[in-house]
One Martini backbone bead per residue (centre of mass of N, CA, C, O) as a GRO file, in nm:
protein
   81
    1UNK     BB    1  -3.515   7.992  -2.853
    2UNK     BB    2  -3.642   7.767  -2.644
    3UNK     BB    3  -3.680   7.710  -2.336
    4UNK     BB    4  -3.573   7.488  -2.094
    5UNK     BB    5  -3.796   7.330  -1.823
    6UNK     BB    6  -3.610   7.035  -1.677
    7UNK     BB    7  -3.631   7.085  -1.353
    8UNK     BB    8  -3.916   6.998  -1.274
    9UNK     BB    9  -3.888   6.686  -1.320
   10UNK     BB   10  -3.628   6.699  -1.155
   11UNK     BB   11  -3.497   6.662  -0.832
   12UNK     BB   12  -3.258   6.915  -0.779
   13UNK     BB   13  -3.162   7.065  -0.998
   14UNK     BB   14  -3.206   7.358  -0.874
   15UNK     BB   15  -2.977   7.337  -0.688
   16UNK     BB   16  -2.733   7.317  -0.891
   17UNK     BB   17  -2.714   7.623  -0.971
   18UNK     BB   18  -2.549   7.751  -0.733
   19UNK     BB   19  -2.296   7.557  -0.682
   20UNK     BB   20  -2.064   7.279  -0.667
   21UNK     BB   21  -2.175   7.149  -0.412
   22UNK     BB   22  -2.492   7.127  -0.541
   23UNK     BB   23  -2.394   6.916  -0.744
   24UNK     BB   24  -2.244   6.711  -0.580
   25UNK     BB   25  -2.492   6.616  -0.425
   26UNK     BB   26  -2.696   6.559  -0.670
   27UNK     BB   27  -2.511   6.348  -0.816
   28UNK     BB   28  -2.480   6.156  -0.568
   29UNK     BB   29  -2.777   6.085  -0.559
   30UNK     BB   30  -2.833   5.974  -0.806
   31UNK     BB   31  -2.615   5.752  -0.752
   32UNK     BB   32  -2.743   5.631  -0.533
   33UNK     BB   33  -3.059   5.579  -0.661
   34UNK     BB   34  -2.900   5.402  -0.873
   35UNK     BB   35  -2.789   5.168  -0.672
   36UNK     BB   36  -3.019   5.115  -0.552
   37UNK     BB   37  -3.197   5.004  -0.726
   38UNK     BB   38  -3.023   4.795  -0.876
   39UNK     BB   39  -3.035   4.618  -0.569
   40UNK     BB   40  -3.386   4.592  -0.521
   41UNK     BB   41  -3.394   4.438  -0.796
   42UNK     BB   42  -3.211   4.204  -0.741
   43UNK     BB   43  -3.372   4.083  -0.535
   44UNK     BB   44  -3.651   4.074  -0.710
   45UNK     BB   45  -3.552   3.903  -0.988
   46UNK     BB   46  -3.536   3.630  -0.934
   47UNK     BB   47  -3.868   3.581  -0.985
   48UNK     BB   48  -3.960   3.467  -1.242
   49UNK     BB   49  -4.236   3.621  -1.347
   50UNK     BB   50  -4.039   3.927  -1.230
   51UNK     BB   51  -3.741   3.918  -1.439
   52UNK     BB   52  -3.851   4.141  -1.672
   53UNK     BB   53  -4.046   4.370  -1.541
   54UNK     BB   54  -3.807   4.454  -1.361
   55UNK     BB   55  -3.591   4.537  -1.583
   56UNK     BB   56  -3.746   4.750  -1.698
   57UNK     BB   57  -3.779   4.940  -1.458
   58UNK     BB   58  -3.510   4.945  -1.413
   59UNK     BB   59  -3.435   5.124  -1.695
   60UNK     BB   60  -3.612   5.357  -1.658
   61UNK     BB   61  -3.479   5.442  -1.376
   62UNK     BB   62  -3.183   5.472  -1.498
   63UNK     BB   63  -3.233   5.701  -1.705
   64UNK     BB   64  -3.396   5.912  -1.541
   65UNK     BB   65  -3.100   5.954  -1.368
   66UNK     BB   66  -2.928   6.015  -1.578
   67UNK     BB   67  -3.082   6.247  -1.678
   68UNK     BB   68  -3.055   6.421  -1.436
   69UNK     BB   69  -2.775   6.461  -1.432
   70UNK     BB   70  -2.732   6.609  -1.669
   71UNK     BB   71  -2.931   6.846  -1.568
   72UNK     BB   72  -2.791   6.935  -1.358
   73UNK     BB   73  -2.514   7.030  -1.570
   74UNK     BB   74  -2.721   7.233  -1.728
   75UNK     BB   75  -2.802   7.396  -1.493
   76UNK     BB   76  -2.516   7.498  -1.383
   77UNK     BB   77  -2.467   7.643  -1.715
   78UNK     BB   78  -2.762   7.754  -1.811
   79UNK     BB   79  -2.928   7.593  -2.038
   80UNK     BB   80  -3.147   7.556  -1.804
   81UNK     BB   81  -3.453   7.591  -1.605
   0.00000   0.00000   0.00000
């Protein structure tokens, strides 16, 4: 099986590697910028011409970390580098 390295795309999952305090600051930090983003695109979503354009980037950026977050505890577990 090929090894996956799908840490270098997500900032902070190699550190989730360490032990769970370094997992749990990672997923902290994660859905901290979960919110963070979901707050700040709310507040410019109300824009009549940009809150479909606003939605979907909402969309893809809160995919991103929820992926992030799934890699941080794959990192954790060793199943991928």
């Amino acid at each position: 099986m090929k090894d996956l390295y799908l840490t270098k795309y997500f900032p902070g999952t190699s550190e989730a590697k360490v032990d769970v305090i370094h997992l749990l600051v990672v997923i902290a930090v994660y859905l901290l910028a979960n919110w963070l983003v979901g707050f700040v695109f709310g507040l410019v979503s109300w824009i009549p011409i940009l809150g479909w354009l606003v939605a979907i980037v909402r969309v893809v950026i809160r995919v991103y970390l929820s992926v992030g977050v799934l890699v941080a505890l794959l990192a954790f577990l060793k199943m991928v580098k």
